[in-house]
mmCIF file of C-alpha atoms and ligand atoms in Angstrom:
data_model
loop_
_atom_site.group_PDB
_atom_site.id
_atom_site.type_symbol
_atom_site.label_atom_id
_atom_site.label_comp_id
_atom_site.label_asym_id
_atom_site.label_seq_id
_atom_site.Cartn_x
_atom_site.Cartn_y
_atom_site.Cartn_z
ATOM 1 C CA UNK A 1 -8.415 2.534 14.436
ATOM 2 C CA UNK A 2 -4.748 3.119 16.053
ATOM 3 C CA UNK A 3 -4.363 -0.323 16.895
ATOM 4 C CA UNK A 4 -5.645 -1.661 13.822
ATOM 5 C CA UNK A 5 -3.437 0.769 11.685
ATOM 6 C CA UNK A 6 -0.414 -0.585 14.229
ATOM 7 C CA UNK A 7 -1.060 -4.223 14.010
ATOM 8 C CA UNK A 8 -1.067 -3.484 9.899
ATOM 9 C CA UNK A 9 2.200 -1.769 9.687
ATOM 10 C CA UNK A 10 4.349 -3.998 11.825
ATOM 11 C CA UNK A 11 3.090 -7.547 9.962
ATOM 12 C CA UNK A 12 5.867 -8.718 7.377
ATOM 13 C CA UNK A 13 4.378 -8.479 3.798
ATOM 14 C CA UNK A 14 7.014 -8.188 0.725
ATOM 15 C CA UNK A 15 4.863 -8.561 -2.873
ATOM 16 C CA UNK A 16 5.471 -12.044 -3.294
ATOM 17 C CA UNK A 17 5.068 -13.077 0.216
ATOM 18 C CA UNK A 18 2.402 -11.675 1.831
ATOM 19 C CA UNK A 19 0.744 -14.856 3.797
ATOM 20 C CA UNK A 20 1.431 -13.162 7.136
ATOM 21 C CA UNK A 21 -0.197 -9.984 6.460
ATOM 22 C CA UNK A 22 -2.994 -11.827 4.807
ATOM 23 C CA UNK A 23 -3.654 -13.883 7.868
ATOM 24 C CA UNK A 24 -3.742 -10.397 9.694
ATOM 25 C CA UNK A 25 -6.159 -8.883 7.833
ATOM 26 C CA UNK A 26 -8.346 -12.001 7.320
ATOM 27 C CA UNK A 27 -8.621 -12.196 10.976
ATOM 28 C CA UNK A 28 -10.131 -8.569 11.443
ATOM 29 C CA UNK A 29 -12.630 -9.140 8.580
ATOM 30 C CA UNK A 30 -14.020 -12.262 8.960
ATOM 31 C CA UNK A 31 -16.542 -11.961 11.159
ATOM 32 C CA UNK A 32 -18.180 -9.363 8.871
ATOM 33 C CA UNK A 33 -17.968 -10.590 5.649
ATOM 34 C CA UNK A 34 -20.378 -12.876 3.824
ATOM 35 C CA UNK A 35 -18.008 -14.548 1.795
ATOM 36 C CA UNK A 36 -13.877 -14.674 2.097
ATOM 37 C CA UNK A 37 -11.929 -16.062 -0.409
ATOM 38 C CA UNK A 38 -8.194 -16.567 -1.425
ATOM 39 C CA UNK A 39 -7.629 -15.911 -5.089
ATOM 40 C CA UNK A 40 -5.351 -18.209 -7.388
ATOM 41 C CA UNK A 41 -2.599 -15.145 -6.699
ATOM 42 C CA UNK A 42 -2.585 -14.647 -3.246
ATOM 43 C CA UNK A 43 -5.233 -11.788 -3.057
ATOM 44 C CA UNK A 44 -8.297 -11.626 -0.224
ATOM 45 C CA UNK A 45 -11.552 -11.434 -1.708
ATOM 46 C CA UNK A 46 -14.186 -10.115 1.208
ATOM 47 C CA UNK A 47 -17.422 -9.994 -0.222
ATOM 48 C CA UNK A 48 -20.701 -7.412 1.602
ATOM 49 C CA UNK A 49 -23.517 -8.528 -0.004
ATOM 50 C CA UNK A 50 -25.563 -5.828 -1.006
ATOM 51 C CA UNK A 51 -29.903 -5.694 -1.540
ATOM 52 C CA UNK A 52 -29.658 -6.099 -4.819
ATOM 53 C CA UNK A 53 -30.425 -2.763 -6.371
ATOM 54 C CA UNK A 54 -27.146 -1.634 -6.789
ATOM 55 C CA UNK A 55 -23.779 -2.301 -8.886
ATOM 56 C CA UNK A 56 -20.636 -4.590 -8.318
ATOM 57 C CA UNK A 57 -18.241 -2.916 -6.827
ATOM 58 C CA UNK A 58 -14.553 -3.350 -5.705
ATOM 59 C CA UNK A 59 -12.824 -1.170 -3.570
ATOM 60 C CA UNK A 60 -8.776 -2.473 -3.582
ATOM 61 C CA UNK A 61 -6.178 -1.901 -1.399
ATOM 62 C CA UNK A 62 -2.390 -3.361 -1.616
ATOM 63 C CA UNK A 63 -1.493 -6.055 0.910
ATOM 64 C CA UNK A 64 1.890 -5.970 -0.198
ATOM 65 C CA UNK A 65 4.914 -3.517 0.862
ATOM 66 C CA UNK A 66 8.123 -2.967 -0.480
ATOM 67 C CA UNK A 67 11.343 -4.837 0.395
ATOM 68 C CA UNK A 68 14.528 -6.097 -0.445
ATOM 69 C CA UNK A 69 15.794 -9.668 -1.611
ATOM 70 C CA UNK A 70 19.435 -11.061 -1.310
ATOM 71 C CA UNK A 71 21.131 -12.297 -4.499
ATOM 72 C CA UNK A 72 23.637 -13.587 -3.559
ATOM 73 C CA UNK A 73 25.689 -14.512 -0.222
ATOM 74 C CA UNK A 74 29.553 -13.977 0.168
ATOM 75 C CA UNK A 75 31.965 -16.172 1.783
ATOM 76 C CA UNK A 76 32.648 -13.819 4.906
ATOM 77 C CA UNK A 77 28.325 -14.459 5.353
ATOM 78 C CA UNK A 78 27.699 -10.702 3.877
ATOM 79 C CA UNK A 79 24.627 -10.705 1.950
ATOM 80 C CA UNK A 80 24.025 -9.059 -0.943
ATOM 81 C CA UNK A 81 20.314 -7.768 -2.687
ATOM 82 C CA UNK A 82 18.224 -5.729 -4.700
ATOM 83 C CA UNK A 83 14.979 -4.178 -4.013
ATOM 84 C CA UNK A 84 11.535 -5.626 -4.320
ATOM 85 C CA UNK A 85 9.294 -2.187 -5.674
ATOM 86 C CA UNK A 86 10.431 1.337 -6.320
ATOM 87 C CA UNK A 87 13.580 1.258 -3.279
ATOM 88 C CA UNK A 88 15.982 4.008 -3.375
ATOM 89 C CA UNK A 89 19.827 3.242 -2.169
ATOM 90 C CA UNK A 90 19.791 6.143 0.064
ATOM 91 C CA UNK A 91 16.476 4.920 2.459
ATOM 92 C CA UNK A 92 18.755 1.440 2.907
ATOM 93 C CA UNK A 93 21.889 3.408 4.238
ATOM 94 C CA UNK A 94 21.360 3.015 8.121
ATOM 95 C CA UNK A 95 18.245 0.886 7.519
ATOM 96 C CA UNK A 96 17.367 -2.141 10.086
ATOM 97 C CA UNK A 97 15.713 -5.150 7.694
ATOM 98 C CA UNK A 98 13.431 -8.255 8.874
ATOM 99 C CA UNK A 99 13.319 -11.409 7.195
ATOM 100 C CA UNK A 100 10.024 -13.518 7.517
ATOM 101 C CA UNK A 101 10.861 -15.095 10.664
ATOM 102 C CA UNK A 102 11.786 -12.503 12.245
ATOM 103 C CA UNK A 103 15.976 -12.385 11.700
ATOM 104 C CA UNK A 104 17.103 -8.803 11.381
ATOM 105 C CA UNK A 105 19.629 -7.539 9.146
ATOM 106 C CA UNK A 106 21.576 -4.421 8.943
ATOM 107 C CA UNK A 107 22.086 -2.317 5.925
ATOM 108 C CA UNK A 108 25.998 -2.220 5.129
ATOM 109 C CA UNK A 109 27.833 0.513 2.421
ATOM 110 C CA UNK A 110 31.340 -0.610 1.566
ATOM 111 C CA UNK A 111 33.363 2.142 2.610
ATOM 112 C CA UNK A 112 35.897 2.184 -0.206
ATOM 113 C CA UNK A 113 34.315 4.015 -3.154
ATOM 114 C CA UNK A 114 35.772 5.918 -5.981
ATOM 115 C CA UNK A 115 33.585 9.569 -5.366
ATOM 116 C CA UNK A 116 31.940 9.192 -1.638
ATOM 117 C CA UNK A 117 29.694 12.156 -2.385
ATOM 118 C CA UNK A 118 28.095 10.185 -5.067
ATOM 119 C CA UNK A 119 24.989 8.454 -4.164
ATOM 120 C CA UNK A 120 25.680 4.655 -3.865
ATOM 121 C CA UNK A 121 24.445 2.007 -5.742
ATOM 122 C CA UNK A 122 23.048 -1.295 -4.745
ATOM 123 C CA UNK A 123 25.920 -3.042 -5.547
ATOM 124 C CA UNK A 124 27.634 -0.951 -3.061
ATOM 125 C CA UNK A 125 25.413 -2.139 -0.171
ATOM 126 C CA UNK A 126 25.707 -5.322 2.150
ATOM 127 C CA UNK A 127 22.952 -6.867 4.750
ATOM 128 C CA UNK A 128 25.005 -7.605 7.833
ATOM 129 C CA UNK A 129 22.944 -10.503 9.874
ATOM 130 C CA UNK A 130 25.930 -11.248 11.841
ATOM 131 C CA UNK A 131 27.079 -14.348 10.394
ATOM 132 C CA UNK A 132 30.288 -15.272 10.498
ATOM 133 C CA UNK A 133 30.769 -17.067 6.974
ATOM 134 C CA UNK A 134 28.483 -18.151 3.850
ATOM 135 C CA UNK A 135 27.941 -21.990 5.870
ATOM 136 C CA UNK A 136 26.179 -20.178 8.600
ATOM 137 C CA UNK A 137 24.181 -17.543 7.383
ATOM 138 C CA UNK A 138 20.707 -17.949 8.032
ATOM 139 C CA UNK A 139 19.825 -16.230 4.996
ATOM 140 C CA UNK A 140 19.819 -17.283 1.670
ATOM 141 C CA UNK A 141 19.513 -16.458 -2.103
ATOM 142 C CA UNK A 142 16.153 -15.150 -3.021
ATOM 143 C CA UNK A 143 14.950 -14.386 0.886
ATOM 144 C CA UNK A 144 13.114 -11.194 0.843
ATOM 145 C CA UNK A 145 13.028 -8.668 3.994
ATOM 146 C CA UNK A 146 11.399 -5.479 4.749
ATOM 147 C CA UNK A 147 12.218 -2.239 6.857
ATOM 148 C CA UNK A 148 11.545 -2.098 10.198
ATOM 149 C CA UNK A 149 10.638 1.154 12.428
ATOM 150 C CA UNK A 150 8.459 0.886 14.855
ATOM 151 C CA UNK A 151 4.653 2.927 14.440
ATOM 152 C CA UNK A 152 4.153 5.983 15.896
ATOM 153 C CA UNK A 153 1.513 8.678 16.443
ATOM 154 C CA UNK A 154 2.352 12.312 17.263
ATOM 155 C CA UNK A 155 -0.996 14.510 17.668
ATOM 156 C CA UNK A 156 -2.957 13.645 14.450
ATOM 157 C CA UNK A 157 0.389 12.664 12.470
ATOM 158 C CA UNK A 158 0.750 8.401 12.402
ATOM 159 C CA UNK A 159 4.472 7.622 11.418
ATOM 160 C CA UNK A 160 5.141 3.920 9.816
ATOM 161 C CA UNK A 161 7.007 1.587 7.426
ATOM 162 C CA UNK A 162 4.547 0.118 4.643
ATOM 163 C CA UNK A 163 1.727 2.680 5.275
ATOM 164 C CA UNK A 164 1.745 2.415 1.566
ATOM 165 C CA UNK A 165 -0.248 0.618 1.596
ATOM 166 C CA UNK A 166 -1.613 -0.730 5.187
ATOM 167 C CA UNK A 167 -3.467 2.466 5.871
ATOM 168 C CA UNK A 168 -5.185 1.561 2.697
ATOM 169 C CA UNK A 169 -6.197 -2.251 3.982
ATOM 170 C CA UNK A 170 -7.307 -0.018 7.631
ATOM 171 C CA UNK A 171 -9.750 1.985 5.448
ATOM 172 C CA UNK A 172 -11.185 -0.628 3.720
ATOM 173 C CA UNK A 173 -11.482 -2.677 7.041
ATOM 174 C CA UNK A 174 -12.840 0.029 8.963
ATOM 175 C CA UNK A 175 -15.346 0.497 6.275
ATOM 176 C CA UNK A 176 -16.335 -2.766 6.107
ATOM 177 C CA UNK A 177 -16.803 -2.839 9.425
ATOM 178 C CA UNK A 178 -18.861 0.251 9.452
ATOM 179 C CA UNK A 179 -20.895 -0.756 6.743
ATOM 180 C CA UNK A 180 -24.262 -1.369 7.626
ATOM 181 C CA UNK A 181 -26.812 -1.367 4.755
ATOM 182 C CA UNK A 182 -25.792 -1.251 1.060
ATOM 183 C CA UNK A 183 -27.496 -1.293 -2.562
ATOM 184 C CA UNK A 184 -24.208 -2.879 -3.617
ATOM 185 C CA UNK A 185 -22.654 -6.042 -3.710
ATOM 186 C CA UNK A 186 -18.943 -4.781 -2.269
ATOM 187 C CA UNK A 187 -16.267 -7.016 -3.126
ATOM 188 C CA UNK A 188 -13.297 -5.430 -1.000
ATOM 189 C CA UNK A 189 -9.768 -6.889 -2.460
ATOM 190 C CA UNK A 190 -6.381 -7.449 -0.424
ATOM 191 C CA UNK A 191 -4.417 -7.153 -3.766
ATOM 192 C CA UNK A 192 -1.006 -9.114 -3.279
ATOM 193 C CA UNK A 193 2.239 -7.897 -5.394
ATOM 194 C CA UNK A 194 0.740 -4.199 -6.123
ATOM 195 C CA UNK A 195 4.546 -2.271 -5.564
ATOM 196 C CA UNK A 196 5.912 -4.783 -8.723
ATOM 197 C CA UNK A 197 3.366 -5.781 -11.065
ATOM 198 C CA UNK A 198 -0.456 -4.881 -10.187
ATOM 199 C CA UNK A 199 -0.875 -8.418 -10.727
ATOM 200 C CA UNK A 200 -3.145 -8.889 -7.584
ATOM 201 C CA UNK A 201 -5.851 -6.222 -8.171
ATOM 202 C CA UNK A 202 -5.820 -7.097 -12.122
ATOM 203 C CA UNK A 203 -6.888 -10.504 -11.794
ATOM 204 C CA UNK A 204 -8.742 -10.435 -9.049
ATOM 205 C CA UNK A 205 -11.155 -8.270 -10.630
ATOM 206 C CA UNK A 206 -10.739 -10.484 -13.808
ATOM 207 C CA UNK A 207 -12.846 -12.778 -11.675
ATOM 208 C CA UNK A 208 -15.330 -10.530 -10.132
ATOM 209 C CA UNK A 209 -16.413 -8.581 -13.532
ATOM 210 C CA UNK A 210 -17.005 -5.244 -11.465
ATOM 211 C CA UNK A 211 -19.229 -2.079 -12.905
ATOM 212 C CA UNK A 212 -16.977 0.304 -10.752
ATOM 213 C CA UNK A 213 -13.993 -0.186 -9.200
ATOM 214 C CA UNK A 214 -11.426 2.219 -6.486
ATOM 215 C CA UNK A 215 -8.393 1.560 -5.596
ATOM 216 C CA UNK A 216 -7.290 2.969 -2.386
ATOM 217 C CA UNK A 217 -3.908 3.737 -1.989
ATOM 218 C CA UNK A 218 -1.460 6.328 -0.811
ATOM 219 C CA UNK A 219 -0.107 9.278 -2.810
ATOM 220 C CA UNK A 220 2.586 11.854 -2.311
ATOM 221 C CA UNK A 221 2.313 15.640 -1.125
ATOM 222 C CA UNK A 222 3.508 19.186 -2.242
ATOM 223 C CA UNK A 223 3.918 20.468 1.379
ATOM 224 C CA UNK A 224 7.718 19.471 2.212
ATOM 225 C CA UNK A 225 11.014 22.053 2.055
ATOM 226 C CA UNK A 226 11.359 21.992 -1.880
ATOM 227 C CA UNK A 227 9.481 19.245 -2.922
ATOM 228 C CA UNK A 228 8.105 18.987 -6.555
ATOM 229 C CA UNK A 229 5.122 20.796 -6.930
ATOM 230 C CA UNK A 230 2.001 19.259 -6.230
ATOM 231 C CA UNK A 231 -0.948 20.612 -5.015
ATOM 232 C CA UNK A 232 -1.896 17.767 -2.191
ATOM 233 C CA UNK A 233 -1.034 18.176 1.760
ATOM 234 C CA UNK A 234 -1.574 16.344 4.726
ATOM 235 C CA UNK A 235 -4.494 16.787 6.624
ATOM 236 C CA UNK A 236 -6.513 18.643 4.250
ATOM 237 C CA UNK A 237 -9.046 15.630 3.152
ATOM 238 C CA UNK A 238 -8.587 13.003 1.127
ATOM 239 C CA UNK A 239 -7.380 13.063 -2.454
ATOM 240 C CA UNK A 240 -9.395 12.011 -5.855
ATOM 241 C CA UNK A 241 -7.012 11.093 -8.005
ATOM 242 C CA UNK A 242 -8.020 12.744 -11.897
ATOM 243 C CA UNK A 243 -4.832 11.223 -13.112
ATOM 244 C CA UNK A 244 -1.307 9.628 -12.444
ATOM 245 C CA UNK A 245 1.447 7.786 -14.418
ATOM 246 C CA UNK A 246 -1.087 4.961 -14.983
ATOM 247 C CA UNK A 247 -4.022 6.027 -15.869
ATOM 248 C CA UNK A 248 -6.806 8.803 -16.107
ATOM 249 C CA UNK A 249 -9.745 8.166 -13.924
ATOM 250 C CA UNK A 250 -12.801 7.809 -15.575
ATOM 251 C CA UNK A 251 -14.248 10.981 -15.045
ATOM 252 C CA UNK A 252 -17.841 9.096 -13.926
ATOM 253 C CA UNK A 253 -15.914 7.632 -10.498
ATOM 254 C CA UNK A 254 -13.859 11.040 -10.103
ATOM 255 C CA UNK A 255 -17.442 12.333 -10.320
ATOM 256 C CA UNK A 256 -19.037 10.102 -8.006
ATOM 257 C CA UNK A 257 -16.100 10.429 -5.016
ATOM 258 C CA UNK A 258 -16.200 14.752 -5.714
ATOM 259 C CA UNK A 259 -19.883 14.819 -5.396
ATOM 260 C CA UNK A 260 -20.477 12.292 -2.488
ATOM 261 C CA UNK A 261 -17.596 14.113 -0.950
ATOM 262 C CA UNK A 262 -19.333 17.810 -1.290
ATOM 263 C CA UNK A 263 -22.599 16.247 -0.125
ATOM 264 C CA UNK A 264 -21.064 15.286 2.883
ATOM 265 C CA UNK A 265 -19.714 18.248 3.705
ATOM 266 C CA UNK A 266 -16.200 15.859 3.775
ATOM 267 C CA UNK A 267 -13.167 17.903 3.021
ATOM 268 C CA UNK A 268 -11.395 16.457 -0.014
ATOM 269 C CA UNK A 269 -8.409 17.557 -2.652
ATOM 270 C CA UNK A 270 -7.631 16.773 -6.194
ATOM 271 C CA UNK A 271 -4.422 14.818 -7.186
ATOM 272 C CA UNK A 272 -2.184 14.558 -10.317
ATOM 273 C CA UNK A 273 0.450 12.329 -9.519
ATOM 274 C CA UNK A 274 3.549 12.907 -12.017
ATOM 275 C CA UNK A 275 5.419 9.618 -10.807
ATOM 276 C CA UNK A 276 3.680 6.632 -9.791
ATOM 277 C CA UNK A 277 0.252 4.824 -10.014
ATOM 278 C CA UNK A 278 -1.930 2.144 -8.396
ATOM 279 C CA UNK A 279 -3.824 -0.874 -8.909
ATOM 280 C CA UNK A 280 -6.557 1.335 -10.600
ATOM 281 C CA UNK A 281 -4.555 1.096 -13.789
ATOM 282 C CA UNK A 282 -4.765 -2.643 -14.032
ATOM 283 C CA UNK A 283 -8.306 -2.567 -12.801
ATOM 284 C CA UNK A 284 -9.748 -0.495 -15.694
ATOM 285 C CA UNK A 285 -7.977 -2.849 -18.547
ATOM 286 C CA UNK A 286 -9.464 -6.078 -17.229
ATOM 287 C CA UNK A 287 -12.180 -7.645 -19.927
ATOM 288 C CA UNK A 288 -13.537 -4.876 -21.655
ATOM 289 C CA UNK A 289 -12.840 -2.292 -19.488
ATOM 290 C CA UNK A 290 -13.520 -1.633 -16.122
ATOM 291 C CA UNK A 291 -14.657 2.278 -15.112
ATOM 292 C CA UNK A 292 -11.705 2.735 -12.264
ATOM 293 C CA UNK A 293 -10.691 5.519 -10.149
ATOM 294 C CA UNK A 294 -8.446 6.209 -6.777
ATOM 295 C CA UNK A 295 -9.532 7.666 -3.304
ATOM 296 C CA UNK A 296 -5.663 8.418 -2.259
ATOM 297 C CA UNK A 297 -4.722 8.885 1.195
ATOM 298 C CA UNK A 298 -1.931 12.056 1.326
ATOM 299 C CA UNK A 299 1.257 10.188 2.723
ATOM 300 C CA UNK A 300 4.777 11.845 3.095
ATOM 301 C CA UNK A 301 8.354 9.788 2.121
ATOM 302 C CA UNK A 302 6.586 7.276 0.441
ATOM 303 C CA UNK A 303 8.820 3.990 -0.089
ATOM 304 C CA UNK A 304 11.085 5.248 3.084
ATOM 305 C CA UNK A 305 10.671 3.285 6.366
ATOM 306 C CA UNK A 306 9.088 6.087 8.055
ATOM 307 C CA UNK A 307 5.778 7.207 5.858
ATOM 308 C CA UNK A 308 3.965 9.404 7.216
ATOM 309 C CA UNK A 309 -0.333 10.187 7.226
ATOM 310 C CA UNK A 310 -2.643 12.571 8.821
ATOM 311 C CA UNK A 311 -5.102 10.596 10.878
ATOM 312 C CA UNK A 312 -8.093 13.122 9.985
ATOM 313 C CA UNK A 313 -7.281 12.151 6.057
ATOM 314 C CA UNK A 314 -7.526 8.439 7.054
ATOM 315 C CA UNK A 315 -11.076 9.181 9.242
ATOM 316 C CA UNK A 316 -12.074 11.308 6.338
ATOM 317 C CA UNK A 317 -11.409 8.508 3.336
ATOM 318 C CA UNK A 318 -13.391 6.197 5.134
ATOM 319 C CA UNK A 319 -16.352 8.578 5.810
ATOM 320 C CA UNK A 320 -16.222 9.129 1.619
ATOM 321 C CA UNK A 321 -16.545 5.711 0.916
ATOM 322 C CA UNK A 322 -19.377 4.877 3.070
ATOM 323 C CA UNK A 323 -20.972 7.987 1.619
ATOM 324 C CA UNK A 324 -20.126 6.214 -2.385
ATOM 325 C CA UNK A 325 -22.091 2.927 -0.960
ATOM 326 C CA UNK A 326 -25.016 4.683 0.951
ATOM 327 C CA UNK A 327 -26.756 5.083 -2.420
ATOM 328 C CA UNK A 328 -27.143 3.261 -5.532
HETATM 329 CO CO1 CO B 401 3.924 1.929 -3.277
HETATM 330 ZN ZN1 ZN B 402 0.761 1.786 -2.848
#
């Protein structure tokens, strides 16, 4: 799954541009799908048919990652931006950024500023491509760039930009792939534009009028140097979320993931996330409402270019959800 988890990380995929990554991940699915579709969005729509005894399901992971767009372009060629999804100014200080084809900026801070030990503000920052003046710079007002670190993996710790939420898309593929008999008809959704709007996920399932539906999706930990409490760490299973700043889980998906999880003998954890949420939230509002929970994958310094996972957790996840569609 390395490789696949690699290939993931690395592809370019702001929300609002996510064709590359799409093409990535349609590629590695396709030959075990029974249906693939592109929805009116942007979002991949992999159906499994199932034998017919068993629900509609989706199981959705984000496509998209967060990013940066320039706003405007100064005379000396200095670009300017804001962020695409929850950015803080202090991951761009130092930060490398790639723009869809490739062209790699660096992230600037003006060095006169009224209190330096102030944290800056975006209007404080600069991309640098190296242009010498506004006529020449190959990037332009409304181009949108991500971070760029390369992946690595360090005994059972994988290291990565955008793991939020391309270890998500790896579970799902990997469970796809592993996915040999089902009761259920498994629609498995790419969501596009997840880290602004939910937009993706909500519509998507708008079209596929689900019984059940899981989002899966990173969440943070409580096992850093004085880090808000939370009572989630790396390594020690995946996490069922009960509840973030979204939305409670419906208690019968919570349920299902706890019980599948304990018959299994797979080692899980329970998460309430206090900042936050995930396509789960939009899922459950669509039509009349849609029963929705989270399988969350423990992630450290989410939203910096280096997130990092626990291998085991990622194994683990996709062990649980081939447990949820063993059974009706
Ligand atoms: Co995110
Ligand atoms: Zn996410």
């Amino acid at each position: 799954m390395r490789e696949l988890i690699r290939s993931l990380v690395e592809t370019y995929g702001p929300s609002g541009a996510e064709e590359q990554i799409r093409a990535t991940i349609r590629a590695e699915v396709e030959s075990f799908a029974d249906e693939v579709r592109v929805d009116p969005l942007g979002s991949l729509v992999v159906r499994k048919q199932g034998s017919g005894e068993g629900k509609r399901i989706v199981l959705a992971a984000h496509m998209d990652e967060v990013g940066v767009m320039v706003t405007y372009v100064d005379e000396k060629g200095f670009a300017r931006f804001t962020h695409i999804g929850g950015v803080s100014p202090l991951t761009c200080i130092g930060a490398r950024v790639a723009f869809a084809d490739g062209r790699v900026g660096v992230v600037g801070l003006e060095e006169k500023r009224e209190d330096t030990s102030k944290v800056p503000k975006f209007e404080q920052l600069y991309i640098d491509v190296g242009a010498t003046g506004r006529d020449d710079c190959p990037v332009h007002v409304g181009d949108a760039a991500v971070f760029v670190r390369p992946f690595v993996a360090q005994g059972t710790r994988l290291i990565a930009k955008a793991m939020d939420d391309r270890i998500g898309c790896a579970v799902l593929i990997e469970t796809l792939r592993r996915l040999e008999r089902t009761p259920h008809d498994v629609y498995f959704v790419f969501s596009v534009q997840e880290e602004t709007t939910l937009s993706g996920a909500r519509t998507s399932t708008y079209s596929i009028e689900p019984d059940l539906a899981i989002a899966v999706d990173v969440t943070g930990t409580g096992d850093t140097p004085e880090c808000h409490p939370m009572a989630v760490e790396l390594g020690k299973g995946p996490a069922v979320k009960v509840q973030d700043r979204g939305m409670i889980a419906h208690p019968s998906v919570r349920d299902l993931l706890v019980q599948r999880a304990k018959e299994a003998g797979i080692p899980y954890q329970l998460e309430v996330l206090e900042r936050g949420t995930t396509d789960a939230a939009a899922m459950q509002l669509v039509r009349a409402g849609v029963p929705s929970g989270c399988l969350s994958i423990p992630c450290r310094y989410i939203h910096s270019p280096s997130e990092m996972v626990d291998e085991g957790d990622v194994e683990n996840s996709v062990r649980l959800l081939l447990e949820v569609l063993r059974a009706a």
